[in-house]
Amino acid sequence: EVQLVESGGGLVQPGGSLRLSCTASGFSFTMHSMNWVRQAPGKGLEWVSYISSSSSTRYYADSVKGRFTISRDSAKNALYLQMNSLRGEDTAVYYCARDRYGDHDFDLWGQGTLVTVSS
Amino acid sequence: DIVMTQTPVSSPVALGQPASISCTSSQSLVHSDGNTYLSWLHQRPGQPPRLLVYKISNRFSGVPDRFSGSGAGTHFTLRISRVEAEDVGVYYCMQATQFPHTFGQGTKLEIK
């Protein structure tokens, strides 16, 4: 089955760190660029970060630049988001999303993992 | 950053009736490669978003043909020819022409 499964969310104190994982299956992970998108409770969607298929190109939203790091491990078919210096406004469901091959549309989404930043 | 603005914010529609959602971008979404990376996504309560339409007017695999997208440049529209109960939820337009990718604020479709 073609799917993305996120993990690693949870409750963390302000200033803390968390690493999210997204495991891909059922398709050739190495062929696709990947993204993280988040959704605060009751709010809309916010793009967070992008990594190209070769990891050579990475982009970040200004709101997370310098605090979050995206990476991938092709051997494990895994995408990661290292989140440091977490703030209350980072509280959200974090989704990984696949770029449609050769294009820039998000054609496959995971179920999401909830990150709560609170003392 | 490109700002995406959707109207209406909420749309009550009777079953079997048409619905239309507009999306306007603050600048042209035509990419240097000639494509326009404007897509539409649908999110049901408690579910992740799913892709409906990509590059303005291309229906994604498995999407019913009652969904159609149109537009160009900075103005885009998603139309549902006959709303069904399963169409409720929030619709988002998204631009992937430029980083940061940005989403509209969402349009909530509900059954009247």
Coordinates of C-alpha atoms in Angstrom, one line a residue:
Chain A
E1 CA 0.0 0.0 0.0
V2 CA 1.2 3.4 -0.9
Q3 CA 1.4 5.4 2.3
L4 CA 3.2 7.8 4.6
V5 CA 3.2 7.3 8.3
E6 CA 4.3 10.0 10.7
S7 CA 5.6 9.4 14.3
G8 CA 7.4 11.2 17.0
G9 CA 4.9 13.8 18.1
G10 CA 4.0 14.5 21.7
L11 CA 4.1 17.0 24.6
V12 CA 7.2 19.0 24.9
Q13 CA 8.1 22.1 27.0
P14 CA 8.9 25.4 25.5
G15 CA 12.5 25.6 24.4
G16 CA 12.6 21.8 24.1
S17 CA 13.3 19.6 21.1
L18 CA 11.5 16.8 19.2
R19 CA 12.3 14.8 16.1
L20 CA 9.5 13.8 13.8
S21 CA 9.7 10.9 11.4
C22 CA 7.8 10.0 8.3
T23 CA 8.1 6.5 6.9
A24 CA 7.2 5.9 3.3
S25 CA 6.1 2.6 1.8
G26 CA 4.7 1.3 -1.5
F27 CA 6.5 3.7 -3.8
S28 CA 10.0 4.7 -4.8
F29 CA 10.8 7.2 -2.0
T30 CA 14.1 8.3 -3.7
M31 CA 12.2 9.7 -6.7
H32 CA 10.2 12.2 -4.8
S33 CA 10.8 15.5 -3.1
M34 CA 9.1 15.7 0.3
N35 CA 7.5 18.4 2.5
W36 CA 6.3 19.0 6.0
V37 CA 3.1 20.9 6.5
R38 CA 1.5 21.8 9.8
Q39 CA -2.0 22.7 11.0
A40 CA -2.5 24.4 14.3
P41 CA -5.7 23.3 16.2
G42 CA -8.7 24.7 14.4
K43 CA -6.6 26.6 11.8
G44 CA -5.6 26.3 8.2
L45 CA -2.6 24.6 6.6
E46 CA 1.0 26.0 6.8
W47 CA 3.8 24.8 4.7
V48 CA 6.9 24.2 6.9
S49 CA 9.8 22.7 4.9
Y50 CA 10.9 21.0 1.6
I51 CA 13.7 18.7 0.7
S52 CA 14.5 17.6 -2.8
S53 CA 14.8 13.9 -3.8
S54 CA 18.6 14.1 -3.6
S55 CA 18.6 16.2 -0.4
S56 CA 20.6 18.9 -2.3
T57 CA 17.9 21.5 -1.9
R58 CA 16.0 22.4 1.3
Y59 CA 13.7 25.3 2.1
Y60 CA 12.0 26.5 5.3
A61 CA 9.2 28.8 6.3
D62 CA 10.5 31.9 7.9
S63 CA 8.6 30.9 11.1
V64 CA 10.9 27.9 11.6
K65 CA 14.1 28.9 9.9
G66 CA 17.1 28.3 12.1
R67 CA 15.2 26.1 14.5
F68 CA 13.9 23.2 12.3
T69 CA 16.0 20.9 10.1
I70 CA 14.6 18.7 7.4
S71 CA 16.5 15.5 6.3
R72 CA 15.9 12.2 4.7
D73 CA 17.4 8.7 4.8
S74 CA 16.8 6.8 1.5
A75 CA 18.0 3.5 3.0
K76 CA 15.2 3.7 5.5
N77 CA 12.6 5.4 3.3
A78 CA 12.3 8.0 6.0
L79 CA 11.8 11.7 6.2
Y80 CA 12.7 13.6 9.3
L81 CA 12.0 17.0 10.9
Q82 CA 14.3 18.0 13.8
M83 CA 12.6 20.7 15.8
N84 CA 14.6 22.7 18.3
S85 CA 13.8 25.7 20.5
L86 CA 10.1 24.9 20.3
R87 CA 7.5 27.5 21.0
G88 CA 3.8 27.5 21.9
E89 CA 3.0 28.6 18.3
D90 CA 4.6 25.4 17.0
T91 CA 1.7 23.4 18.5
A92 CA 0.1 21.7 15.5
V93 CA -0.5 18.5 13.7
Y94 CA 2.5 17.9 11.4
Y95 CA 1.9 16.2 8.1
C96 CA 4.5 14.9 5.7
A97 CA 3.4 15.3 2.1
R98 CA 4.9 13.9 -1.1
D99 CA 5.6 16.0 -4.2
R100 CA 3.9 14.5 -7.3
Y101 CA 6.8 13.1 -9.4
G102 CA 8.4 15.8 -11.5
D103 CA 5.9 18.4 -10.2
H104 CA 5.1 20.5 -7.2
D105 CA 1.8 19.2 -6.0
F106 CA 1.2 17.4 -2.8
D107 CA -0.3 14.1 -4.0
L108 CA 0.2 11.9 -0.9
W109 CA -0.3 12.9 2.7
G110 CA 0.3 11.1 5.9
Q111 CA -2.2 11.0 8.8
G112 CA -0.2 13.5 10.8
T113 CA 1.4 13.5 14.2
L114 CA 0.4 16.0 17.0
V115 CA 3.0 18.2 18.6
T116 CA 2.0 20.1 21.7
V117 CA 4.4 22.7 23.1
S118 CA 3.3 23.6 26.7
S119 CA 4.7 23.8 30.2
Chain B
D1 CA 5.5 35.7 0.0
I2 CA 2.5 35.0 -2.3
V3 CA -0.7 35.5 -0.4
M4 CA -3.6 33.3 -1.4
T5 CA -7.1 34.6 -0.7
Q6 CA -10.2 32.4 -0.9
T7 CA -13.9 33.3 -1.1
P8 CA -16.3 32.6 0.4
V9 CA -15.1 31.6 3.8
S10 CA -18.2 29.4 4.3
S11 CA -20.6 28.0 1.7
P12 CA -23.9 26.3 2.6
V13 CA -25.1 24.3 -0.4
A14 CA -28.1 22.1 -0.9
L15 CA -27.4 18.5 -2.1
G16 CA -27.4 18.3 -5.8
Q17 CA -26.7 22.0 -6.3
P18 CA -23.5 23.5 -7.7
A19 CA -20.8 25.1 -5.6
S20 CA -18.0 27.4 -6.5
I21 CA -14.9 28.6 -4.6
S22 CA -12.6 31.4 -5.8
C23 CA -8.9 31.8 -5.1
T24 CA -6.8 34.8 -5.8
S25 CA -3.1 35.1 -5.6
S26 CA -1.2 38.3 -4.8
Q27 CA 1.1 37.7 -7.8
S28 CA 1.1 35.6 -10.9
L29 CA 1.5 31.8 -10.3
V30 CA 3.1 31.1 -13.7
H31 CA 6.4 29.3 -13.0
S32 CA 9.6 29.9 -15.1
D33 CA 9.0 26.4 -16.6
G34 CA 5.7 27.6 -18.0
N35 CA 3.4 25.7 -15.6
T36 CA 1.1 27.2 -13.1
Y37 CA 1.3 25.3 -9.8
L38 CA -2.1 26.0 -8.4
S39 CA -3.8 23.1 -6.7
W40 CA -7.0 22.4 -4.8
L41 CA -7.1 20.2 -1.7
H42 CA -10.1 18.8 0.3
Q43 CA -9.9 18.1 4.0
R44 CA -12.7 16.2 5.8
P45 CA -12.9 16.6 9.6
G46 CA -10.2 14.6 11.4
Q47 CA -8.6 13.6 8.1
P48 CA -5.5 14.8 6.3
P49 CA -5.9 16.9 3.2
R50 CA -6.2 15.1 -0.2
L51 CA -5.3 16.4 -3.6
L52 CA -8.3 17.1 -5.9
V53 CA -6.9 19.2 -8.7
Y54 CA -3.4 20.2 -9.8
K55 CA -1.9 22.7 -12.2
I56 CA -5.2 24.6 -12.3
S57 CA -7.5 22.1 -14.0
N58 CA -6.1 18.6 -13.9
R59 CA -8.2 16.2 -11.7
F60 CA -6.1 13.9 -9.6
S61 CA -6.5 10.1 -9.8
G62 CA -9.9 9.0 -8.4
V63 CA -11.4 12.4 -8.2
P64 CA -15.0 12.5 -9.5
D65 CA -15.6 14.5 -12.6
R66 CA -18.1 16.7 -10.8
F67 CA -15.0 18.6 -9.6
S68 CA -13.4 21.0 -12.1
G69 CA -10.8 23.7 -11.8
S70 CA -10.2 26.7 -14.0
G71 CA -8.4 30.0 -14.1
A72 CA -5.1 31.6 -15.0
G73 CA -2.5 34.1 -13.8
T74 CA -3.9 35.2 -10.4
H75 CA -7.5 34.1 -10.4
F76 CA -8.7 30.5 -10.0
T77 CA -11.9 28.7 -9.4
L78 CA -13.0 25.3 -8.1
R79 CA -16.4 24.2 -9.2
I80 CA -18.5 21.3 -8.0
S81 CA -21.3 20.6 -10.5
R82 CA -23.6 18.7 -8.0
V83 CA -22.7 18.7 -4.3
E84 CA -22.9 15.3 -2.6
A85 CA -22.9 14.6 1.1
E86 CA -19.3 13.4 1.0
D87 CA -18.1 16.8 -0.3
V88 CA -18.4 18.5 3.1
G89 CA -15.3 19.7 4.7
V90 CA -12.7 22.5 4.0
Y91 CA -11.3 23.3 0.6
Y92 CA -7.9 24.9 0.3
C93 CA -6.1 26.3 -2.7
M94 CA -2.3 26.1 -2.7
Q95 CA 0.4 27.6 -4.7
A96 CA 3.7 25.7 -5.3
T97 CA 5.1 28.0 -7.9
Q98 CA 7.4 29.7 -5.4
F99 CA 8.8 29.0 -2.0
P100 CA 7.4 29.4 0.6
H101 CA 4.5 27.4 -0.7
T102 CA 1.3 29.0 0.6
F103 CA -2.3 28.1 1.2
G104 CA -5.5 29.9 1.1
Q105 CA -7.3 30.3 4.4
G106 CA -9.8 27.6 3.5
T107 CA -13.5 27.5 2.5
K108 CA -15.9 25.4 4.6
L109 CA -18.5 23.6 2.5
E110 CA -21.5 22.5 4.4
I111 CA -24.9 21.1 3.4
K112 CA -27.8 23.4 3.7

